[in-house]
mmCIF file of C-alpha atoms in Angstrom:
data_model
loop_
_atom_site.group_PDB
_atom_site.id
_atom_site.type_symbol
_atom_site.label_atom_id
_atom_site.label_comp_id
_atom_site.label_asym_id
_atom_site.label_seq_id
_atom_site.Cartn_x
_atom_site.Cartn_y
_atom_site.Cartn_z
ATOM 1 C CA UNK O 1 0.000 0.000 0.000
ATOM 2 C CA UNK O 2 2.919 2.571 0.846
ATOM 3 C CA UNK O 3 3.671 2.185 -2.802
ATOM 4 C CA UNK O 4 0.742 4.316 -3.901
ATOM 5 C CA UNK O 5 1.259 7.194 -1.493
ATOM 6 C CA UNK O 6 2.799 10.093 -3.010
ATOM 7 C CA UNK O 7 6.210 11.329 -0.998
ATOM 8 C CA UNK O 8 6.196 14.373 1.127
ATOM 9 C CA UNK O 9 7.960 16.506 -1.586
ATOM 10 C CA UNK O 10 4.938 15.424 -3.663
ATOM 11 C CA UNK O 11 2.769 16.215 -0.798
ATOM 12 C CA UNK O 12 3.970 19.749 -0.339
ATOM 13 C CA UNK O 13 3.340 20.092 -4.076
ATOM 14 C CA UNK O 14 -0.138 18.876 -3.935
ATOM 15 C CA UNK O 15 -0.970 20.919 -1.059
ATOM 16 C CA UNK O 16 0.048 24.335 -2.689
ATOM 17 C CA UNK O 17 -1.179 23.452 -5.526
ATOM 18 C CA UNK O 18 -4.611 22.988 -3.957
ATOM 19 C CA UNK O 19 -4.491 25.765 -1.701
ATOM 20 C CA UNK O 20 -3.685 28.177 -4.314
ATOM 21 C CA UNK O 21 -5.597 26.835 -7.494
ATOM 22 C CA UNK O 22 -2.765 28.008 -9.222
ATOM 23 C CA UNK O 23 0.238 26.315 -10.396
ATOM 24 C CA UNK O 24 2.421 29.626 -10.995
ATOM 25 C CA UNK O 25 1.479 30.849 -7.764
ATOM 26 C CA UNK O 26 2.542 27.112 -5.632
ATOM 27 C CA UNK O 27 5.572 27.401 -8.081
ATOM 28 C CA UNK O 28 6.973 30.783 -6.367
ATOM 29 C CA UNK O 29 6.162 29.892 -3.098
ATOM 30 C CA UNK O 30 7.968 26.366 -3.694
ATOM 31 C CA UNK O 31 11.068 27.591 -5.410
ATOM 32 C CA UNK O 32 9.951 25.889 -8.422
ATOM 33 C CA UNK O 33 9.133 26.381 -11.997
ATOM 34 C CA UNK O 34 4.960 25.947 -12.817
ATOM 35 C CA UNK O 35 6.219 23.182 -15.462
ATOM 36 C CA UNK O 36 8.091 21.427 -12.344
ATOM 37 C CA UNK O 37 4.661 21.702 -10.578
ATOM 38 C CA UNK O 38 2.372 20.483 -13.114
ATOM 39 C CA UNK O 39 4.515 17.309 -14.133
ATOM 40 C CA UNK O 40 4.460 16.342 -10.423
ATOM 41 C CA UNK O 41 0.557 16.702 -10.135
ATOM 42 C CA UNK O 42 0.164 14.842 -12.972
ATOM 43 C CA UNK O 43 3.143 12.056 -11.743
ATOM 44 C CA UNK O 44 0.487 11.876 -8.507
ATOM 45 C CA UNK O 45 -2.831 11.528 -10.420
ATOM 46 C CA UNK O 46 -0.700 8.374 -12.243
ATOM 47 C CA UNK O 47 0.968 7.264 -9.280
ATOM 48 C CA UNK O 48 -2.826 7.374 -7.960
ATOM 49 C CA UNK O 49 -4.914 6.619 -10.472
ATOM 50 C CA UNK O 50 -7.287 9.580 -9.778
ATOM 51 C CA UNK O 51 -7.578 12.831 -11.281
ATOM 52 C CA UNK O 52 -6.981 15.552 -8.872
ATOM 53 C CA UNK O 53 -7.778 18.601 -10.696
ATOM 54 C CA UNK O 54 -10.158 20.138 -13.351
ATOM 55 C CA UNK O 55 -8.497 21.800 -15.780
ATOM 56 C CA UNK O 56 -9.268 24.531 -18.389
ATOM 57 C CA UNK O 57 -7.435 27.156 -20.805
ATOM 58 C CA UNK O 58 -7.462 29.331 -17.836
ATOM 59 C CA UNK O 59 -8.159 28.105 -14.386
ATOM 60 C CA UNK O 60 -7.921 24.682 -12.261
ATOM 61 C CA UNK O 61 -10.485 23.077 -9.520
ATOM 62 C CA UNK O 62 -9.978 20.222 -7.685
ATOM 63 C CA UNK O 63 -12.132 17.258 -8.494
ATOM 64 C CA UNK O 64 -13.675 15.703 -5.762
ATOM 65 C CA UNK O 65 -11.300 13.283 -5.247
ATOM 66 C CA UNK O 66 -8.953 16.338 -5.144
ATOM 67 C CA UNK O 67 -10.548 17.427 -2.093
ATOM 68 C CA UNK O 68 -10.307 14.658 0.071
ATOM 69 C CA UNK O 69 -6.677 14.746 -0.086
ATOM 70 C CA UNK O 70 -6.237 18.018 -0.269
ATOM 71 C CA UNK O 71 -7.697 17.903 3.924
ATOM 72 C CA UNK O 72 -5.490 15.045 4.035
ATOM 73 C CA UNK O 73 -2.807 16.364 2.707
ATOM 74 C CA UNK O 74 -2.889 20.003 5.668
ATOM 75 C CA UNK O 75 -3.558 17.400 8.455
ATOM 76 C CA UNK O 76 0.086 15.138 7.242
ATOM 77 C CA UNK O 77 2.015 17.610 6.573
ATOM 78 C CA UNK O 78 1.116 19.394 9.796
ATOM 79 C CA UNK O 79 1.107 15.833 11.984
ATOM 80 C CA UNK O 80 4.368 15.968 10.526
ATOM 81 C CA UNK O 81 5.644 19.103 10.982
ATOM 82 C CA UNK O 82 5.089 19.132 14.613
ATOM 83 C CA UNK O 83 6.773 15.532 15.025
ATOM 84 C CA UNK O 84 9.767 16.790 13.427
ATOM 85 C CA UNK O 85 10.090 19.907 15.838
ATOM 86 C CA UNK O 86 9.594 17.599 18.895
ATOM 87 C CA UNK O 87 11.839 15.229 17.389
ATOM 88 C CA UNK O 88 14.465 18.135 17.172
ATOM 89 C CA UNK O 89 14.057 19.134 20.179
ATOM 90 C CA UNK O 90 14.580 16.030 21.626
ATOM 91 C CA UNK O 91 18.051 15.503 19.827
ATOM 92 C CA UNK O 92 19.602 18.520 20.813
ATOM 93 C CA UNK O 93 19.153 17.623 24.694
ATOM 94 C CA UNK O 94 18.552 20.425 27.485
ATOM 95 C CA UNK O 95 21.207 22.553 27.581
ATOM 96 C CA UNK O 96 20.354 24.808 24.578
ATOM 97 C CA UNK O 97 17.471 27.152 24.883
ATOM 98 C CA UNK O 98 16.654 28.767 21.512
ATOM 99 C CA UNK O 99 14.663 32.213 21.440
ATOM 100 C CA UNK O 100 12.715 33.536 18.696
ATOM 101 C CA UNK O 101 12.692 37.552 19.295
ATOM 102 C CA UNK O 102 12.589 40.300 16.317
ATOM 103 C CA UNK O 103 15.217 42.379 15.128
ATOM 104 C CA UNK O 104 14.417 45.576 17.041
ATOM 105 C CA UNK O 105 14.260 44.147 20.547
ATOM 106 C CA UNK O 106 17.343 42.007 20.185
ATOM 107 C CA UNK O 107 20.068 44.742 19.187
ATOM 108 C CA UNK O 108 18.053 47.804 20.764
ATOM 109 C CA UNK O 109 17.283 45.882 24.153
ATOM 110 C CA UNK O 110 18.708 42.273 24.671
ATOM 111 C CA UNK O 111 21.974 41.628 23.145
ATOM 112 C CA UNK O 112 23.583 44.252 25.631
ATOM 113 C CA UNK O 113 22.261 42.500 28.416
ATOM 114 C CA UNK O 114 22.965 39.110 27.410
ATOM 115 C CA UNK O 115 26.014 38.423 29.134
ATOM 116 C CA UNK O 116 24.647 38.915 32.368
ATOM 117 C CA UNK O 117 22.526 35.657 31.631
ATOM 118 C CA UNK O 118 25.458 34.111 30.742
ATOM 119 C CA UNK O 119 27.423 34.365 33.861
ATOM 120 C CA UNK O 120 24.413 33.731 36.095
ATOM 121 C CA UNK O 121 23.248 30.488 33.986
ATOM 122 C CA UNK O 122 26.642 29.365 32.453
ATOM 123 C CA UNK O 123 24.631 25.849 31.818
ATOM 124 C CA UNK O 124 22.382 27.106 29.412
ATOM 125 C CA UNK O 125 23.454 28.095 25.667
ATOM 126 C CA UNK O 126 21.133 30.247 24.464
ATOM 127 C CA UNK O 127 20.437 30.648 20.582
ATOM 128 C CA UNK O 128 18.408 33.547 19.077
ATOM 129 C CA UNK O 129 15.861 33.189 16.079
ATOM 130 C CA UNK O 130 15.737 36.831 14.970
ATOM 131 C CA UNK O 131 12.710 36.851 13.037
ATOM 132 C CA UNK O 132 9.727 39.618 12.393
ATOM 133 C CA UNK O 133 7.809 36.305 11.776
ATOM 134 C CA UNK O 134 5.657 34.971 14.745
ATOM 135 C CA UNK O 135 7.003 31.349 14.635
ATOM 136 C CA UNK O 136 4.912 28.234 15.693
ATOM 137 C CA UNK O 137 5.927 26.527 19.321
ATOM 138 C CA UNK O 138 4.979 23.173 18.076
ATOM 139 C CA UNK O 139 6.248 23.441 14.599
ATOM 140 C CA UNK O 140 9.439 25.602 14.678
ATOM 141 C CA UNK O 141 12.142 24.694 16.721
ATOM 142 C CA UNK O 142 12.143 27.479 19.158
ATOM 143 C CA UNK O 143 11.367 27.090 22.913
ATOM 144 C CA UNK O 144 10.502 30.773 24.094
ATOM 145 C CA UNK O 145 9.912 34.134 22.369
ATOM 146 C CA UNK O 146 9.350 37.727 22.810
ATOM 147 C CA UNK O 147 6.201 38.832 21.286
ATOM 148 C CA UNK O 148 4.903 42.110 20.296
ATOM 149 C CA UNK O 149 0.640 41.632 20.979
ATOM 150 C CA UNK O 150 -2.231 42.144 23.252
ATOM 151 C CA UNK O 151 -0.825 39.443 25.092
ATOM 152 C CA UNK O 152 -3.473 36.424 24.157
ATOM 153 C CA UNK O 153 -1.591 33.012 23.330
ATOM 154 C CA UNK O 154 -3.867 30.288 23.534
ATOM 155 C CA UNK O 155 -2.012 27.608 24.670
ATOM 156 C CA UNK O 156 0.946 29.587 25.646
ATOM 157 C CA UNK O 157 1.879 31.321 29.135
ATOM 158 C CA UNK O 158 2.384 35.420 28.064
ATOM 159 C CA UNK O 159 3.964 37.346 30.850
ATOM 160 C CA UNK O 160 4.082 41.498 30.033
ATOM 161 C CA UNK O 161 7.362 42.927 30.096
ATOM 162 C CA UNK O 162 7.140 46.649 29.635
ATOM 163 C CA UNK O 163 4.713 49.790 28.777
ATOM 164 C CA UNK O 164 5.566 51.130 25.567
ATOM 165 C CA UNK O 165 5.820 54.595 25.953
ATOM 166 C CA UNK O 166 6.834 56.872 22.093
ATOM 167 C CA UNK O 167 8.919 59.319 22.421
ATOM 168 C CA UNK O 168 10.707 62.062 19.970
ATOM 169 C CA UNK O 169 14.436 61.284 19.460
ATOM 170 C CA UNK O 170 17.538 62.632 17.157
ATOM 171 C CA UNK O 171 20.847 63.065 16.788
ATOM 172 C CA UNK O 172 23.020 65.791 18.569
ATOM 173 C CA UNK O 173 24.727 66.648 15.304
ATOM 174 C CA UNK O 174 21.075 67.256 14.215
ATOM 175 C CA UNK O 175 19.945 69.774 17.179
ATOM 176 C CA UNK O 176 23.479 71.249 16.766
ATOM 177 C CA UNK O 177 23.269 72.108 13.124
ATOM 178 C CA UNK O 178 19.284 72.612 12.483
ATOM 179 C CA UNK O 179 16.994 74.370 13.179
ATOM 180 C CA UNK O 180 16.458 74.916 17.279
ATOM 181 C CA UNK O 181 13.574 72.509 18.751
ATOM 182 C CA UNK O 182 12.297 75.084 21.595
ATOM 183 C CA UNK O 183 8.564 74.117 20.846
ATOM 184 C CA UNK O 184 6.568 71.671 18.805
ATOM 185 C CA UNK O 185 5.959 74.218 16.019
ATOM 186 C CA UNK O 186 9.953 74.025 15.322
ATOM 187 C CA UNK O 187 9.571 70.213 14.352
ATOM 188 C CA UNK O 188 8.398 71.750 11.177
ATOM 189 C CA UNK O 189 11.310 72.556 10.072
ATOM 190 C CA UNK O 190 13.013 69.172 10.336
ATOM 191 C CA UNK O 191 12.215 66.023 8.282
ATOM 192 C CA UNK O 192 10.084 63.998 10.978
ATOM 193 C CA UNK O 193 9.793 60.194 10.647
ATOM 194 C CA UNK O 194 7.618 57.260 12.864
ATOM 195 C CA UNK O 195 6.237 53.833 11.261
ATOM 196 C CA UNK O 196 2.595 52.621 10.425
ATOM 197 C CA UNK O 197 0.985 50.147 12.201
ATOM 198 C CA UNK O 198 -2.052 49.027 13.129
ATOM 199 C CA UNK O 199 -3.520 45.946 14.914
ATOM 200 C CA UNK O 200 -7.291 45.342 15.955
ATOM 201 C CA UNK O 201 -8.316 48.577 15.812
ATOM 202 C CA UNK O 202 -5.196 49.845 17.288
ATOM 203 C CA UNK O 203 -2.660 52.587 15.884
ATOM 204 C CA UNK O 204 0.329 53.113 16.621
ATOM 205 C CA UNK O 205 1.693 56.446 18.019
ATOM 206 C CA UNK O 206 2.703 58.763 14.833
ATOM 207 C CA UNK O 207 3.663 62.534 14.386
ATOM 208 C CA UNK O 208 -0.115 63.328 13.456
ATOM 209 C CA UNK O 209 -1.063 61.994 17.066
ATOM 210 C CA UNK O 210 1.863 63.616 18.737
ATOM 211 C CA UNK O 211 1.674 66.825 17.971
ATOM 212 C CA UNK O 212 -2.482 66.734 18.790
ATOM 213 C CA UNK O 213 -1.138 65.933 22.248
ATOM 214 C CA UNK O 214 1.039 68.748 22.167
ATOM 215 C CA UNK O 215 -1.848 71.083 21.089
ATOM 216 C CA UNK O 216 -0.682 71.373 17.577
ATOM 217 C CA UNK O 217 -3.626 70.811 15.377
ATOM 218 C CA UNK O 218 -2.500 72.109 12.131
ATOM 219 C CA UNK O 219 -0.001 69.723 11.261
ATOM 220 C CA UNK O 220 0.246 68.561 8.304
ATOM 221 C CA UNK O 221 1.574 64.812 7.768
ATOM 222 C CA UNK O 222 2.115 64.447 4.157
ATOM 223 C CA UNK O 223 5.593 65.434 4.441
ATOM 224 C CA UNK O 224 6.594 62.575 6.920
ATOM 225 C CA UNK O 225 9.043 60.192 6.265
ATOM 226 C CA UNK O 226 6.856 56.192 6.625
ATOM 227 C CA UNK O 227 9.287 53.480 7.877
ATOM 228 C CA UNK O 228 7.326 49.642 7.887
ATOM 229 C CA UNK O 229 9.814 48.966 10.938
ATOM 230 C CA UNK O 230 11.093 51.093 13.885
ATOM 231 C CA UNK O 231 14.701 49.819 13.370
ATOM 232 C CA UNK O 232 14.704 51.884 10.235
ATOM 233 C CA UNK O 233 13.304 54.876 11.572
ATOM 234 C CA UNK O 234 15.585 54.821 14.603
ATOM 235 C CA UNK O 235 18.456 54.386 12.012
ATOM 236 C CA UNK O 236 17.482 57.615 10.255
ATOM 237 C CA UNK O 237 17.384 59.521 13.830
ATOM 238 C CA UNK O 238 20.809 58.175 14.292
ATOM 239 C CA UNK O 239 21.831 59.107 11.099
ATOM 240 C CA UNK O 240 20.933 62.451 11.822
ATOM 241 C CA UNK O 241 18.495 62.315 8.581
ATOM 242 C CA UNK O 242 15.088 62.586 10.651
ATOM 243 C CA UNK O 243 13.225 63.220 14.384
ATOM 244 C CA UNK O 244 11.870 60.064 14.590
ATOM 245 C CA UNK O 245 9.386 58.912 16.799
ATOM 246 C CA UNK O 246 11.100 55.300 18.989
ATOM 247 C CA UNK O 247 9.716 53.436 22.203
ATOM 248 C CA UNK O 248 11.298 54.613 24.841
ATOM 249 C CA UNK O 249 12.561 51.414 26.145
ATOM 250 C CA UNK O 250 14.124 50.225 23.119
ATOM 251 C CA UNK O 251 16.403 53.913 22.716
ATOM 252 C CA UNK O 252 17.157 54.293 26.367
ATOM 253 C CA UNK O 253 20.513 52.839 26.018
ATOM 254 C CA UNK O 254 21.330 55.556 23.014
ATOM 255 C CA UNK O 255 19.624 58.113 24.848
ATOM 256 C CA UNK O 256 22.184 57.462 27.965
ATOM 257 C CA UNK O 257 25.171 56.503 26.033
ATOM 258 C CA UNK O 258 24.239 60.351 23.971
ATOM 259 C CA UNK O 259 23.538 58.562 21.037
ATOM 260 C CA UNK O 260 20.578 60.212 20.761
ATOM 261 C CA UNK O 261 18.863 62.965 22.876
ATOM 262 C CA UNK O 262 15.383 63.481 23.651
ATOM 263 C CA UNK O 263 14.049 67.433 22.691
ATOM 264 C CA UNK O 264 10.426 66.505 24.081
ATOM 265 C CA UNK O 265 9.874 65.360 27.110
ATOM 266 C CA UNK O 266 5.979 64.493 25.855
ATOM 267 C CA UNK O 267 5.630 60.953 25.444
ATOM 268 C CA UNK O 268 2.181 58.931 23.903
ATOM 269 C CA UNK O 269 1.367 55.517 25.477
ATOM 270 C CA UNK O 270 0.423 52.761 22.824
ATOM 271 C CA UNK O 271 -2.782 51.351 24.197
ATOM 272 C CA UNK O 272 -2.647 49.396 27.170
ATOM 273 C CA UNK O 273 -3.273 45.972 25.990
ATOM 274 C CA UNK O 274 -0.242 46.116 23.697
ATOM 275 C CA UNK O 275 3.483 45.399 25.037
ATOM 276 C CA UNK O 276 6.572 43.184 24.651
ATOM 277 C CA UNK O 277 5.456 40.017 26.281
ATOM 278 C CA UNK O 278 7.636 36.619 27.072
ATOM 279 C CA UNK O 279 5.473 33.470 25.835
ATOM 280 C CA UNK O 280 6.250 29.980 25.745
ATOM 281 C CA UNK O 281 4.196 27.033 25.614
ATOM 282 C CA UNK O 282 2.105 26.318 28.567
ATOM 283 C CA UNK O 283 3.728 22.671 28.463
ATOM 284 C CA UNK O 284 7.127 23.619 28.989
ATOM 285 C CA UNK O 285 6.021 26.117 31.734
ATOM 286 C CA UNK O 286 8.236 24.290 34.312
ATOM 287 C CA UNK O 287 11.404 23.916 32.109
ATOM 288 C CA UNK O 288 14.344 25.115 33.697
ATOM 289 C CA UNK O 289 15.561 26.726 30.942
ATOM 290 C CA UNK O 290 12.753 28.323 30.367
ATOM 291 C CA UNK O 291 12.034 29.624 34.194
ATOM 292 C CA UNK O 292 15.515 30.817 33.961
ATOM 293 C CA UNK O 293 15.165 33.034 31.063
ATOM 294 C CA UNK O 294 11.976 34.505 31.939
ATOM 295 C CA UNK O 295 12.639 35.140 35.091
ATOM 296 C CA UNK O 296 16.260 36.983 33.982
ATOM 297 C CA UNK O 297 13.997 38.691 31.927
ATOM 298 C CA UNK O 298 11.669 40.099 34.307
ATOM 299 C CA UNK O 299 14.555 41.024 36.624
ATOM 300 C CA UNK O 300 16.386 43.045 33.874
ATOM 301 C CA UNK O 301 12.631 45.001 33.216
ATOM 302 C CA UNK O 302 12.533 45.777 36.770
ATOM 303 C CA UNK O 303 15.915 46.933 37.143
ATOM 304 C CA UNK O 304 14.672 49.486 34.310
ATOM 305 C CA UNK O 305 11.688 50.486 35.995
ATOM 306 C CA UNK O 306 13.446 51.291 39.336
ATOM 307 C CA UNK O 307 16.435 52.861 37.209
ATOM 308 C CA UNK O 308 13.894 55.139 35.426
#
């Protein structure tokens, strides 16, 4: 009988196939050519004996049988998946702790403290997944994260690390050369950059909100510099291209250091649902890896909060 089931490769083939009604389109996400794709559809229909899809000058359907293992098909590959990360995790015994975190919160907040961990917990190796991605407990092998969200995992254990609190930052060799920042109304005279984001209704703080907190209402935004991360509007600050609006937390080590200096005191909180939060699987919660990281972690926030 194994002798008539298509290989995982073929699987994988099927599946995008099927998901996306489109060869082309399973092709790109597959690293493959749409000829590639099509001959191994059609080597599974022979291997099979079924015909999978319907096909005309211009589109493809799946048949019926098409269908049925097309729901097959998500639940193997998935079974799979998740087998494969346990089995990983299994092999590479409990010493190593990997952490999935994104880019901005690992150079602007964690790599400098990292050490410390290291000395206190010299049995754990720790290896970072630096991702924007949120990555999958049970399929990817990671065993704790940092997570940007309103804080609801299901099935994971989500423990807040810090308000985010946006703030106006530059350069000194900006402020020294410029225009003087005595009031908001001077910030028109610099280039002023902050990222778009949104989430559930959400927005995240951007010049157009600031400066209605500072009792500016005739700003005018169309002139803003729009970064998709805050690492690259941070850079430009740095770079002494832009004001840029950063979280707090994640410049306070270029604010001290004189990297950058602060011309406003007025901060905006982000709503209060949304933080940083430490999550890991609700399984693992008594992993002594995992206890050891988090609670470094929410020792190094509190030494913040009493430093600030």
């Amino acid at each position: 009988m194994s002798r008539l089931l298509p290989g995982t490769r073929a699987l994988r083939t099927f599946e995008a196939a099927a998901r996306h009604l489109n060869f082309t389109r399973a092709a790109d996400e597959l690293g493959l050519t749409p000829a590639a794709v099509s001959h191994q559809i059609k080597e599974i229909e022979d291997q099979l004996d079924l015909v999978l899809f319907t096909r005309t000058s211009r589109t493809i359907r799946l048949t019926e049988a098409g269908n049925v293992l097309f729901e097959a098909s998500v639940d193997a590959l998935d079974l799979l998946g998740r087998a494969v990360s346990r089995a990983r995790k299994m092999s590479r015994g409990t010493a190593l702790l990997k952490v999935t975190i994104d880019a901005q919160f690992a150079t602007k907040w964690l790599m400098r403290r990292v050490d410390g961990f290291r000395r206190q917990k010299p049995g754990i190796e720790l290896r970072f997944d630096i991702t924007y991605e949120v990555r999958d407990f049970e399929r990817d092998d990671v065993d704790i994260g940092i997570r940007f969200g309103a804080g609801k995992y299901p099935g994971l254990c989500a423990h807040r690390l810090f308000e985010n609190i946006i703030i106006p930052v530059c350069s000194p060799a900006l402020l020294a050369s410029g225009p003087p920042l005595k009031e908001p109304r001077d910030l028109f005279h610099h280039t002023l950059a902050h990222i778009e984001w949104s989430r559930q209704g959400v927005t995240w703080p951007n010049w157009r909100m600031w400066m209605q907190a500072a009792g500016v209402d005739d700003f005018d935004d169309s002139r803003t510099l729009v970064f998709g991360s805050a690492t690259d509007a941070t850079q430009a600050a740095l770079d002494g291209h832009a004001v840029a609006l950063a979280d707090f937390a994640m410049v306070a080590n270029d604010l001290s250091q004189g990297r950058l200096i602060r011309p406003f005191e007025l901060g905006i909180k982000v709503a209060p649902e949304f933080a940083y939060f430490v999550v890991y699987p609700e399984a693992m919660k008594d992993d002594a890896r995992i206890v050891a990281f988090r609670d470094w972690l929410l020792e190094e926030v509190a030494k913040d909060a009493d430093a600030g």
